[in-house]
PDB file of C-alpha atoms in Angstrom:
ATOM      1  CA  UNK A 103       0.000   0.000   0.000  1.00 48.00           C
ATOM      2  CA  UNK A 104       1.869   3.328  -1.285  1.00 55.00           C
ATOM      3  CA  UNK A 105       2.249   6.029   1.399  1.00 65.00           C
ATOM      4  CA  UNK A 106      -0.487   9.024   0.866  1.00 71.00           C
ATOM      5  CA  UNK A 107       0.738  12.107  -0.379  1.00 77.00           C
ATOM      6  CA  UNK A 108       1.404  14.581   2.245  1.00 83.00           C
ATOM      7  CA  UNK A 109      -0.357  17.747   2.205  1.00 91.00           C
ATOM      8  CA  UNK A 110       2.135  21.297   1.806  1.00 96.00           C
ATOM      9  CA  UNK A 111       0.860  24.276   2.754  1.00 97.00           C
ATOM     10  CA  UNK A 112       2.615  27.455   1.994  1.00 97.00           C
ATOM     11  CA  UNK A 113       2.171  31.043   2.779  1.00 97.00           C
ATOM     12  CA  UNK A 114       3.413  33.623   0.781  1.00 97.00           C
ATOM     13  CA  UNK A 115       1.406  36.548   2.009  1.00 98.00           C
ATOM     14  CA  UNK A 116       4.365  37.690   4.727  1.00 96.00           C
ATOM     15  CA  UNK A 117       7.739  36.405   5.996  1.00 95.00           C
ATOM     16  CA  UNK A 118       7.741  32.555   4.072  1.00 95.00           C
ATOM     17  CA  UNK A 119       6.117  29.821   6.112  1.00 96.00           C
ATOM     18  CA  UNK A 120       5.042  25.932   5.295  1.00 97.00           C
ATOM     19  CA  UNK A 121       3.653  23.339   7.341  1.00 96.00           C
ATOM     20  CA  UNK A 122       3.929  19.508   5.842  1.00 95.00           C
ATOM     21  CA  UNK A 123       0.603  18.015   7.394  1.00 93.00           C
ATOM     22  CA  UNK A 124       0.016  20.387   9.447  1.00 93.00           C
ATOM     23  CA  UNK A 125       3.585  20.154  11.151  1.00 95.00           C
ATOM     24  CA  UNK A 126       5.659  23.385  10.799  1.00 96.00           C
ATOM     25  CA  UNK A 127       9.216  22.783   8.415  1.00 95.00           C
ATOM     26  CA  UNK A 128      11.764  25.260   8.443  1.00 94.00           C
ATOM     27  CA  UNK A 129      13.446  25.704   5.003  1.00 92.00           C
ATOM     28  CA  UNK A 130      17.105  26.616   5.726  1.00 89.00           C
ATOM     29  CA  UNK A 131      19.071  28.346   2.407  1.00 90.00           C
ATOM     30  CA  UNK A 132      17.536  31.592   1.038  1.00 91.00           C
ATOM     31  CA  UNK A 133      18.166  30.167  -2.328  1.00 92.00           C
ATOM     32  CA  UNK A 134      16.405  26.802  -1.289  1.00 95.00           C
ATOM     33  CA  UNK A 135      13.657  29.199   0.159  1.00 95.00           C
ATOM     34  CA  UNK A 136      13.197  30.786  -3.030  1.00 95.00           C
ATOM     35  CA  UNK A 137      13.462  27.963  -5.550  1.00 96.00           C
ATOM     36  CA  UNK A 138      10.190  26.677  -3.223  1.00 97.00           C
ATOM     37  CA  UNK A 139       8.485  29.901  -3.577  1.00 96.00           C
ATOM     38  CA  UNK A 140       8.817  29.619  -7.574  1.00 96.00           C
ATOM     39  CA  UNK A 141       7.787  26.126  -7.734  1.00 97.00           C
ATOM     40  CA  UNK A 142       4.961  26.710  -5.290  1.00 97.00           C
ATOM     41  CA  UNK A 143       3.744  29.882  -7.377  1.00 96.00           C
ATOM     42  CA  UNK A 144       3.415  27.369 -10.678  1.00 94.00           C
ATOM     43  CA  UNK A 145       0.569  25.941  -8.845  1.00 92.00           C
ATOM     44  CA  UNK A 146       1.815  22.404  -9.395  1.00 92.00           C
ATOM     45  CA  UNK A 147       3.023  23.341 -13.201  1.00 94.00           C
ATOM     46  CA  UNK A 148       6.361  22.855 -14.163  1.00 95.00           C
ATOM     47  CA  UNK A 149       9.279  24.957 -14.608  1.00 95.00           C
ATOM     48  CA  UNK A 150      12.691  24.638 -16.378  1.00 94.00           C
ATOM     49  CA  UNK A 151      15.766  24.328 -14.791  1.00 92.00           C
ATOM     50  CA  UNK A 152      16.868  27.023 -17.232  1.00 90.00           C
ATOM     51  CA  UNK A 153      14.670  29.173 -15.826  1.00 92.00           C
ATOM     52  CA  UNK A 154      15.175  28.247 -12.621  1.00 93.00           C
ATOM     53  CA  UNK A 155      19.333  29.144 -12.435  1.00 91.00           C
ATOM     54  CA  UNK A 156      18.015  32.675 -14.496  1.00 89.00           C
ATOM     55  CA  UNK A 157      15.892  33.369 -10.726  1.00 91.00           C
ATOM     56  CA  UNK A 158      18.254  31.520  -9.257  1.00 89.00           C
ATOM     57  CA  UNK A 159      22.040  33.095  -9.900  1.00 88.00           C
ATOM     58  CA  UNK A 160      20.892  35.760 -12.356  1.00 83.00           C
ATOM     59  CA  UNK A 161      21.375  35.801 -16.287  1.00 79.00           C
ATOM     60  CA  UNK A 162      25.316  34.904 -16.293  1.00 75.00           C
ATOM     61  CA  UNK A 163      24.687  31.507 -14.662  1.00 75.00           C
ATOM     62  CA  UNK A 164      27.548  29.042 -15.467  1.00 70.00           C
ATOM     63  CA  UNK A 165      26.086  25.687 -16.821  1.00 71.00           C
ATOM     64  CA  UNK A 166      27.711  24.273 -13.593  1.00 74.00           C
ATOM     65  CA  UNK A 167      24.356  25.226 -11.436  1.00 75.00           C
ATOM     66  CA  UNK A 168      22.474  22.538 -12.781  1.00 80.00           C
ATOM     67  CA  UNK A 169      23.906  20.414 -10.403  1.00 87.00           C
ATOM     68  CA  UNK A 170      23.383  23.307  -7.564  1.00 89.00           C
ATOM     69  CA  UNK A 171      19.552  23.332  -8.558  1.00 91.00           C
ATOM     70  CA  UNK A 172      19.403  19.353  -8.279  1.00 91.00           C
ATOM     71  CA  UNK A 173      21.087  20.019  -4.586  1.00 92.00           C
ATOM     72  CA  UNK A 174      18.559  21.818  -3.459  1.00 94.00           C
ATOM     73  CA  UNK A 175      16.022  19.911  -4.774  1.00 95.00           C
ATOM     74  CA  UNK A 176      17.173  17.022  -3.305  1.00 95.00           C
ATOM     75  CA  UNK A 177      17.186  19.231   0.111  1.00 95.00           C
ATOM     76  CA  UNK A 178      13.507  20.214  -0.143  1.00 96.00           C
ATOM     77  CA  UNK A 179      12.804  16.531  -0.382  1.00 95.00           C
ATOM     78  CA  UNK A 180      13.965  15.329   2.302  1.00 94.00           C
ATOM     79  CA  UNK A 181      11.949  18.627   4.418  1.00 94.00           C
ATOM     80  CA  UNK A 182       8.857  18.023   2.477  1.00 95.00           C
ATOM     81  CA  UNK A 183       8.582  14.305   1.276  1.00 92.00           C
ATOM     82  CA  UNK A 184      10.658  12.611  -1.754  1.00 90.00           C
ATOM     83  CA  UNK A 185       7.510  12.819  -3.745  1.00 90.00           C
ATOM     84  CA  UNK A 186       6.672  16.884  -3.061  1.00 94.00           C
ATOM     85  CA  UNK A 187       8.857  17.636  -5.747  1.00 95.00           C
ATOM     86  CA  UNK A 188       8.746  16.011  -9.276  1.00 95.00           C
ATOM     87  CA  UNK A 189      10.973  16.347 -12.575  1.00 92.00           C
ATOM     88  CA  UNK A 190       8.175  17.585 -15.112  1.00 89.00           C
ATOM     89  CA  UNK A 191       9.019  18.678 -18.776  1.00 84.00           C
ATOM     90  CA  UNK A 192      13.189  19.616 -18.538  1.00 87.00           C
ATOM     91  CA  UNK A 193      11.902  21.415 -15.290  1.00 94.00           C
ATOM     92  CA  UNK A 194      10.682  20.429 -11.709  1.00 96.00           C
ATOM     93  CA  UNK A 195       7.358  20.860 -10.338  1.00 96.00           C
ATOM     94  CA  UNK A 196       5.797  21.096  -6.965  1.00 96.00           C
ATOM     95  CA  UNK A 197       2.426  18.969  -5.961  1.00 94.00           C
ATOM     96  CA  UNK A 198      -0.022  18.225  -3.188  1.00 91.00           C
ATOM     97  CA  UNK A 199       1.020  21.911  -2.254  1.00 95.00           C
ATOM     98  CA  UNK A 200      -1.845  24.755  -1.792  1.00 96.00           C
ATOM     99  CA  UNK A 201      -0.541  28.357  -0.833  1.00 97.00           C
ATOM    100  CA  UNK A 202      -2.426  31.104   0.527  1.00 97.00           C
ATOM    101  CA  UNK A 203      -1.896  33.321  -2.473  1.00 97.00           C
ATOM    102  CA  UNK A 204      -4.324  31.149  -5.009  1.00 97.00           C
ATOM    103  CA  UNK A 205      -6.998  30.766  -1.671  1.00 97.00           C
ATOM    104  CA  UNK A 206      -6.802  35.268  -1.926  1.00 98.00           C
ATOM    105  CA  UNK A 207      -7.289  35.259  -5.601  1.00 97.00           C
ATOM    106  CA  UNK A 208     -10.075  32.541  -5.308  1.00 97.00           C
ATOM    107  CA  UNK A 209     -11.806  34.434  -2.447  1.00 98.00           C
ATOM    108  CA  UNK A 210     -11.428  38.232  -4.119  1.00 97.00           C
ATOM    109  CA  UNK A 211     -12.923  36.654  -7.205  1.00 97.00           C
ATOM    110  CA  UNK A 212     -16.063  35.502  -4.842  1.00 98.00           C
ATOM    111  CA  UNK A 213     -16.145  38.779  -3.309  1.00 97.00           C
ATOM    112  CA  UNK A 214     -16.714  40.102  -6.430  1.00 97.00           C
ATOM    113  CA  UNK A 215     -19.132  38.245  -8.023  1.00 97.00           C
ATOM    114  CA  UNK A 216     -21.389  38.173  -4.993  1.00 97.00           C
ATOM    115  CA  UNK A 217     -21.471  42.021  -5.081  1.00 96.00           C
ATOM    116  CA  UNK A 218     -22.069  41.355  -8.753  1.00 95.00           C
ATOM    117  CA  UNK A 219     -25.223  39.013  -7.765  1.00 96.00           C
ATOM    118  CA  UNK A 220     -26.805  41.823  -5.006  1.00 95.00           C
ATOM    119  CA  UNK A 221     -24.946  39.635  -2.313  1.00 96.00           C
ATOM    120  CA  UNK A 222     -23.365  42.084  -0.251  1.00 96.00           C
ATOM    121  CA  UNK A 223     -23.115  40.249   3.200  1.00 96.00           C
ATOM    122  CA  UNK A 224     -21.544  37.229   1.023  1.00 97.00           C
ATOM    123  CA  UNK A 225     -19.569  39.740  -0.542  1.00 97.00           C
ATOM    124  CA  UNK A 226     -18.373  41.488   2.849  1.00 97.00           C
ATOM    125  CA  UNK A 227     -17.527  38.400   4.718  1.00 97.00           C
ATOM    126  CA  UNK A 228     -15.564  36.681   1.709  1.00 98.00           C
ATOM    127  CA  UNK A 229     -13.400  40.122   1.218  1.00 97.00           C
ATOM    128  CA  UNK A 230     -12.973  39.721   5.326  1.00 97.00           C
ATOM    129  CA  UNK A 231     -11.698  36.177   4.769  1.00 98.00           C
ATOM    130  CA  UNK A 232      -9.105  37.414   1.871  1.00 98.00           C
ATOM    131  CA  UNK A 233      -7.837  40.118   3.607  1.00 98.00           C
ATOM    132  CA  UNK A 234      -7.396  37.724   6.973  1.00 98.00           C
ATOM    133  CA  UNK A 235      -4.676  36.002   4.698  1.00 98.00           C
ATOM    134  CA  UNK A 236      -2.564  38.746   4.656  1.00 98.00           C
ATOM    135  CA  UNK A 237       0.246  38.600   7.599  1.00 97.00           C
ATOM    136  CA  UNK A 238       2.622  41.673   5.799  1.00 95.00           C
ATOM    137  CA  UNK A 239       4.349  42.313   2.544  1.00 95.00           C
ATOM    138  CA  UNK A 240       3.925  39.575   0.280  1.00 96.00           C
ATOM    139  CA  UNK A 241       6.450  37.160  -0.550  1.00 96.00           C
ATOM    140  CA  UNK A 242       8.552  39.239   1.698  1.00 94.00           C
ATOM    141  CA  UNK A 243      12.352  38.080   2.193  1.00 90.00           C
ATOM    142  CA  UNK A 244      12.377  36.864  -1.265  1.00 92.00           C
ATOM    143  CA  UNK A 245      14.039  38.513  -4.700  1.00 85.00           C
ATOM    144  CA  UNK A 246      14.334  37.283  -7.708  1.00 87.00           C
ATOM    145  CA  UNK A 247      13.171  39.421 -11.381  1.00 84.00           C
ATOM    146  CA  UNK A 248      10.185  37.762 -11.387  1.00 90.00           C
ATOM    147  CA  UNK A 249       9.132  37.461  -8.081  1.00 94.00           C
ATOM    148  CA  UNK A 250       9.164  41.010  -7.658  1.00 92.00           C
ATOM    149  CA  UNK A 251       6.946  41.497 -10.333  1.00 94.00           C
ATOM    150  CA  UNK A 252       4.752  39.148  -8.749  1.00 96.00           C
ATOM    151  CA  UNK A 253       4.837  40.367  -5.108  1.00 96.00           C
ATOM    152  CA  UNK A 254       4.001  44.142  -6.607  1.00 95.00           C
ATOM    153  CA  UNK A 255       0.593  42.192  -8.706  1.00 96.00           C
ATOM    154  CA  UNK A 256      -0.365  40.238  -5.439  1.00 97.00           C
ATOM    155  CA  UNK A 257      -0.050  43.960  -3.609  1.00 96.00           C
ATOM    156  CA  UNK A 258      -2.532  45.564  -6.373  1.00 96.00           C
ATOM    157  CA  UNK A 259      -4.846  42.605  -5.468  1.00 97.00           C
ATOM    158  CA  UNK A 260      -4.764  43.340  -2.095  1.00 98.00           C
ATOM    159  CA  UNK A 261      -6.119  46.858  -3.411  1.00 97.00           C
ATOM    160  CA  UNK A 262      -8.627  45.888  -5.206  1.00 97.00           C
ATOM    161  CA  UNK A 263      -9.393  43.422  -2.127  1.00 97.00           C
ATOM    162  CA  UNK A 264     -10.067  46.375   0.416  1.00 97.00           C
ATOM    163  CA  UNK A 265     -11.914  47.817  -2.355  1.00 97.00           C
ATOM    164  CA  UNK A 266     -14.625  45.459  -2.408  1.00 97.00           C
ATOM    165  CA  UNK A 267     -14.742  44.990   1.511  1.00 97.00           C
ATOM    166  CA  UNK A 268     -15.678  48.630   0.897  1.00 98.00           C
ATOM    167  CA  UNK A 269     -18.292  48.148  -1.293  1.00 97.00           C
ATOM    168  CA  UNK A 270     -19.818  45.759   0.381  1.00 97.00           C
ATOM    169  CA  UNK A 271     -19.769  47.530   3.899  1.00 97.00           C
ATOM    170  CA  UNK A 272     -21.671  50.789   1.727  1.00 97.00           C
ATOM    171  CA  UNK A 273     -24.023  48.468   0.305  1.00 95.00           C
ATOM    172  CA  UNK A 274     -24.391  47.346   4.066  1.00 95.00           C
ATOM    173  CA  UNK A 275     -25.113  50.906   5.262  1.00 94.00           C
ATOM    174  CA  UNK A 276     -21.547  50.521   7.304  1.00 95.00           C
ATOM    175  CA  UNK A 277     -20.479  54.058   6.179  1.00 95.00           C
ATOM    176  CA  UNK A 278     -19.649  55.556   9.261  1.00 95.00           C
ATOM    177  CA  UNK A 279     -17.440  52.338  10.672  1.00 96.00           C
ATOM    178  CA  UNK A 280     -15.418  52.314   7.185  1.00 97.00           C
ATOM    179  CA  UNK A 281     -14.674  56.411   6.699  1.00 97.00           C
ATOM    180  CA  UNK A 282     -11.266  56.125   8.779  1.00 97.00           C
ATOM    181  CA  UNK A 283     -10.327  52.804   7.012  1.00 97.00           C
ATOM    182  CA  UNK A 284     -11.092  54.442   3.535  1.00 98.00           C
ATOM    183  CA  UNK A 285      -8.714  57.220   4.628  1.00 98.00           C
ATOM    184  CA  UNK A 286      -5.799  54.768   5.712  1.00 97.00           C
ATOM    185  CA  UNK A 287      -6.121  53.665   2.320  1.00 97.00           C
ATOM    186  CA  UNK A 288      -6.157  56.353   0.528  1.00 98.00           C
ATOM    187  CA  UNK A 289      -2.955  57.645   2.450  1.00 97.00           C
ATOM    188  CA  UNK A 290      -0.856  54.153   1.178  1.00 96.00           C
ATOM    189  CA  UNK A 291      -3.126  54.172  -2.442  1.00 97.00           C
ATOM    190  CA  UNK A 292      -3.482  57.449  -3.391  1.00 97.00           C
ATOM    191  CA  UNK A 293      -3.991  57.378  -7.229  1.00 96.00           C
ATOM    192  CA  UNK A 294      -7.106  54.357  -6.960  1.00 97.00           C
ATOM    193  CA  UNK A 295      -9.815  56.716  -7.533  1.00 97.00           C
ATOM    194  CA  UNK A 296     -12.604  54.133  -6.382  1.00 97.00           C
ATOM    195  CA  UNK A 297     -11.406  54.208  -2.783  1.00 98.00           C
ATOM    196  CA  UNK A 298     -11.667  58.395  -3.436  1.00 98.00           C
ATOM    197  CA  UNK A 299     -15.215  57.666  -4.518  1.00 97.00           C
ATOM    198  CA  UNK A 300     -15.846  55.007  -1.533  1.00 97.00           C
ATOM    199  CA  UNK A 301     -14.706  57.732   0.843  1.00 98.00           C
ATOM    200  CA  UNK A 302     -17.139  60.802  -1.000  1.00 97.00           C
ATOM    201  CA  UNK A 303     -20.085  58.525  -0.087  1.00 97.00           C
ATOM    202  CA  UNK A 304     -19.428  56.973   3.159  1.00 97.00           C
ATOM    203  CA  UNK A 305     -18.621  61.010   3.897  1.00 97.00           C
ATOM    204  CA  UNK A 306     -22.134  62.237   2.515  1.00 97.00           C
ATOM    205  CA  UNK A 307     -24.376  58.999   3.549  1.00 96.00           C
ATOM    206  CA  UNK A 308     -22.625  60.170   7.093  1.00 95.00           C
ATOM    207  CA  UNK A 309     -24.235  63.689   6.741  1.00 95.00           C
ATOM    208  CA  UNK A 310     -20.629  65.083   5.974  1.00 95.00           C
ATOM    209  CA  UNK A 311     -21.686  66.724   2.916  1.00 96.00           C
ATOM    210  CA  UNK A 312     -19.074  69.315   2.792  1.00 97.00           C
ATOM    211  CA  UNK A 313     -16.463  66.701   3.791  1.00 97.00           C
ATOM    212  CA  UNK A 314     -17.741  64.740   0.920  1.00 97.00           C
ATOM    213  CA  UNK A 315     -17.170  67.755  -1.632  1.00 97.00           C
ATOM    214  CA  UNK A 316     -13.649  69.065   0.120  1.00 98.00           C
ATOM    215  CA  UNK A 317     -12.434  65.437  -0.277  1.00 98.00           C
ATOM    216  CA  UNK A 318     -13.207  65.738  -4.274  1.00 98.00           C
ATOM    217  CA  UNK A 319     -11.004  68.854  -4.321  1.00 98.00           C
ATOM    218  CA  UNK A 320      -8.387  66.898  -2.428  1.00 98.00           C
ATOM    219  CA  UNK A 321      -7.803  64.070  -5.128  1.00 97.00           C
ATOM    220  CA  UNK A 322      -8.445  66.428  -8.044  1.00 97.00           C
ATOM    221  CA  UNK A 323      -5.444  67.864  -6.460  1.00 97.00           C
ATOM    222  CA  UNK A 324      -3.563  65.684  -6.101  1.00 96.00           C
ATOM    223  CA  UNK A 325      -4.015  63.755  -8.980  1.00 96.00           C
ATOM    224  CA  UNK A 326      -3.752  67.211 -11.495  1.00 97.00           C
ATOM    225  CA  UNK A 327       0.019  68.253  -9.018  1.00 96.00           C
ATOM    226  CA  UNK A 328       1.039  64.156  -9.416  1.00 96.00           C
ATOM    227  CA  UNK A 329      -0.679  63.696 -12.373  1.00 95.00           C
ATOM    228  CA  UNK A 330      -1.104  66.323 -14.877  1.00 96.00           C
ATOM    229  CA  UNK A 331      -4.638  64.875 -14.948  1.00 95.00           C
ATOM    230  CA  UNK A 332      -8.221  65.648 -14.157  1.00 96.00           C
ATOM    231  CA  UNK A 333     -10.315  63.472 -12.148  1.00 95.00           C
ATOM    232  CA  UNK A 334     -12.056  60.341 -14.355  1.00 94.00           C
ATOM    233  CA  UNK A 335     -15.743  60.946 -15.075  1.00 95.00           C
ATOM    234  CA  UNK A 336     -16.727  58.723 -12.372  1.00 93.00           C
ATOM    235  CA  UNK A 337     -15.492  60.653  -9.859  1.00 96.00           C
ATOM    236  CA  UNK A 338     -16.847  64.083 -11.393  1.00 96.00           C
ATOM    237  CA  UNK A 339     -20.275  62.579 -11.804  1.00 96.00           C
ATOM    238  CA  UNK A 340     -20.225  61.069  -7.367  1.00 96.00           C
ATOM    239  CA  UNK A 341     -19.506  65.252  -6.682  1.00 96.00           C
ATOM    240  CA  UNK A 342     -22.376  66.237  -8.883  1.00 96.00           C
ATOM    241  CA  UNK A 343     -25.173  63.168  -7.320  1.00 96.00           C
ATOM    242  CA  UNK A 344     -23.779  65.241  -4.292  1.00 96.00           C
ATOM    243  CA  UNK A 345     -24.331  68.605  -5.019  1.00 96.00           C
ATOM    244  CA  UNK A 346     -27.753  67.961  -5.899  1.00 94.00           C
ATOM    245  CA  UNK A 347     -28.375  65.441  -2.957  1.00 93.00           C
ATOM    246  CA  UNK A 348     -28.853  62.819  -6.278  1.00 94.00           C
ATOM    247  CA  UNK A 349     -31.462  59.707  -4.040  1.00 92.00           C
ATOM    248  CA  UNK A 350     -29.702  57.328  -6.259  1.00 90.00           C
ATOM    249  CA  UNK A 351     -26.334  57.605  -3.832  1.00 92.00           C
ATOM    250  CA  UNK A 352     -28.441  57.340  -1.000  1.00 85.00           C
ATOM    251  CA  UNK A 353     -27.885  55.205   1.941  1.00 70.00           C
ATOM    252  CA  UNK A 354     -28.102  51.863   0.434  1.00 55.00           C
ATOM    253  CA  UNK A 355     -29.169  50.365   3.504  1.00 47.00           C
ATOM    254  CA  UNK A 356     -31.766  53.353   4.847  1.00 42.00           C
ATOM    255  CA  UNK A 357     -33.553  52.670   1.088  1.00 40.00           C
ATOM    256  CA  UNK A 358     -33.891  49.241   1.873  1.00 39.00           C
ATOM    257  CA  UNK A 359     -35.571  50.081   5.232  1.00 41.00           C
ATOM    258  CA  UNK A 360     -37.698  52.608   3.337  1.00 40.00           C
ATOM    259  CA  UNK A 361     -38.560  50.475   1.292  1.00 37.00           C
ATOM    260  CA  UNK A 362     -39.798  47.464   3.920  1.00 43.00           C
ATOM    261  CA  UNK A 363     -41.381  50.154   5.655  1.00 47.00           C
ATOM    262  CA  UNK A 364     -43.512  50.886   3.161  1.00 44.00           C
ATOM    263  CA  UNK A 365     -44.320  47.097   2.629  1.00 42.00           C
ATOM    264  CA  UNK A 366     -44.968  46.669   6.096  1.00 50.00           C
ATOM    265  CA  UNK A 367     -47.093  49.539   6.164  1.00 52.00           C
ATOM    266  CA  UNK A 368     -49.413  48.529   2.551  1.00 46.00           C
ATOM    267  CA  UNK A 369     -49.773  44.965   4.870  1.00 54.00           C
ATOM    268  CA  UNK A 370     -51.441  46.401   7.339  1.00 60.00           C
ATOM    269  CA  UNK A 371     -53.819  48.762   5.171  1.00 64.00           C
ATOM    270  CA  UNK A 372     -54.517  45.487   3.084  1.00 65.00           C
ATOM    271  CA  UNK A 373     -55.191  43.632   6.750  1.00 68.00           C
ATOM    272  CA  UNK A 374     -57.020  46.160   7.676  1.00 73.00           C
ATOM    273  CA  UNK A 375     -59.814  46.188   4.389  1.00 70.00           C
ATOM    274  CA  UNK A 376     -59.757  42.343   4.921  1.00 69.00           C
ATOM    275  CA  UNK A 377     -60.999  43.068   8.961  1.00 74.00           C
ATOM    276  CA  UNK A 378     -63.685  44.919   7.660  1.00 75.00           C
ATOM    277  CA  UNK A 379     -64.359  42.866   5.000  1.00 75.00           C
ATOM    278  CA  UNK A 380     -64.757  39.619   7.416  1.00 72.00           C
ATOM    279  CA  UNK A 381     -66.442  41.830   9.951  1.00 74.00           C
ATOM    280  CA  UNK A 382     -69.639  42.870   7.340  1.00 71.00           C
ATOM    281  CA  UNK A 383     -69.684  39.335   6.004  1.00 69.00           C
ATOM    282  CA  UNK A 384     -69.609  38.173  10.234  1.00 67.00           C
ATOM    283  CA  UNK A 385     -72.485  40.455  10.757  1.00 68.00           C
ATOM    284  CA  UNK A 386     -74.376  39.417   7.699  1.00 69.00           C
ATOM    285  CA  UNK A 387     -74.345  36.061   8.521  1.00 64.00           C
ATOM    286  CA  UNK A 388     -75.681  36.402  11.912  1.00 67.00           C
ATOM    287  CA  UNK A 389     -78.624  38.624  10.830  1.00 67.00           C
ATOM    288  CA  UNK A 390     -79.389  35.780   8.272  1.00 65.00           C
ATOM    289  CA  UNK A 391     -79.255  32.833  11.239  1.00 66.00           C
ATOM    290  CA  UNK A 392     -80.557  34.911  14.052  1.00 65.00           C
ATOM    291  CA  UNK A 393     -84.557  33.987  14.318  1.00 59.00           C
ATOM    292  CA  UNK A 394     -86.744  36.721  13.872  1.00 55.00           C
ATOM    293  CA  UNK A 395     -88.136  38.099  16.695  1.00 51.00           C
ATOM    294  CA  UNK A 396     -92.264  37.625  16.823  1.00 51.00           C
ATOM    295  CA  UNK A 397     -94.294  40.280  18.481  1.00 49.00           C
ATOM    296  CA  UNK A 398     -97.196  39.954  20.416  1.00 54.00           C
ATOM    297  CA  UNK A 399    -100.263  41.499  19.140  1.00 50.00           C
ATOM    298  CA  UNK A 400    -103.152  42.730  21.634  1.00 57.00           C
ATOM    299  CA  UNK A 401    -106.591  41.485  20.341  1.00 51.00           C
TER     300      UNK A 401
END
């Protein structure tokens, strides 16, 4: 009976950690540490030892590496389990691993599509979940060309992450809780004009109209001084819904209550006609069944 395949779990969202079942491993070597990290980023695809001595040693690699990169290969092995790492295609690959970088990109995408589908408690608590993955810089420790390329695309995600936490908390009527988080956000991401927007309502569905309209001027600012350009029409067309107090940027979540209201309050109107209703029919029926009363006539 062949031994199973052990699970590998890596996290690349902060200082580089993996567990092998569960059981932390230490990786010693930072070349052995990164020659993991661009196996495990393959997501079980292979990759050429070619390119492997390029991350590796740089360009000028003598062909004399090879034997380096079979070294370490041989070293992650023996931490991970002879089968973890597999020649594949001129290359190696790495399987049974899962890292916490696909599980973000899985969960943003889910985040997304539930605000897509009118989901936004789905939406808020899978954006939550993403997020929670995040333990600092990602694949910090670790350089190589194109792992820096791909630490600075997993950062943009993490963007685009917070964005949709803030969309859903709007949606959610969480304006007030989110303002100082929007503006935390703004300070590290200061050219994403949809956290400028996020920030313009969760100011004005606070009653900080004015707020709403100085923080406008702020990015138009800062984006003509950094820039040389004017704010996108988006953004222009959030200041003018405010200016004219537009009910279409309303508090998502005080329409919603509005709106029950008002189905609450037709139920009770339509109970009420069907009270009356019963209540003639009640009192027509007992006229019909009550006997008629006879009276007495003197002779």
């Amino acid at each position: 009976m062949s031994k199973p395949q052990p699970h590998i779990e890596i996290r690349l969202l902060g200082p580089l950690q993996i567990s092998v079942d569960g059981r932390p491993v230490c990786i010693s070597g930072a070349k052995r540490a990164l020659l993991l990290t661009l196996l495990a980023l393959r997501d079980g695809r292979s990759m050429a030892v070619d390119a492997l001595m390029e991350e590796l040693w740089g360009p000028d690699v003598p062909a004399t590496e090879r034997n380096a990169v079979q070294h370490h290969v041989t070293r992650l092995r023996a931490s991970l389990g002879r089968e973890s790492i597999v020649p594949s295609h001129g290359g190696y690959a790495l399987v049974g691993a899962t890292t916490d970088a696909t599980a973000f990109e899985a969960l943003v995408s889910d985040a997304r599509a539930a605000l897509r589908d009118g989901d936004p408690p789905r939406a808020a608590a899978l954006a939550a979940r993403a997020l929670g993955l995040w333990r600092g810089a990602a694949l910090q420790g670790l350089d190589s060309p194109s792992l820096s390329a791909e630490a600075a695309r997993l950062e943009a995600l993490r963007v685009d992450a917070l964005e949709e936490h803030f969309e859903a908390a709007l949606a959610l009527g969480r304006h007030r809780e989110v303002v100082s988080e929007l503006q935390h956000a703004i300070d590290e991401n200061p050219f994403r004009e949809r956290l400028w927007r996020q920030l313009m309502l969760a100011l004005y569905r606070s009653g900080r109209q004015v707020d709403a309209l100085e923080t406008y001027q702020m990015a138009r600012r800062m984006l003509l001084d950094q820039l040389g350009l004017e704010p996108s029409p988006g953004l222009r067309e959030v200041q003018e819904a405010i200016l004219a107090h537009d009910p279409a940027i309303a508090d998502a979540a005080v329409a919603t209550v509005d709106g029950r209201r008002q189905e609450l309050e037709h139920l009770v109107e339509q109970l009420r006609r069907d009270l009356r209703q019963a209540e003639a029919l009640f009192a027509s029926a007992r006229r019909a069944l009550d006997p008629p009363v006879l009276v007495a006539v003197p002779a």
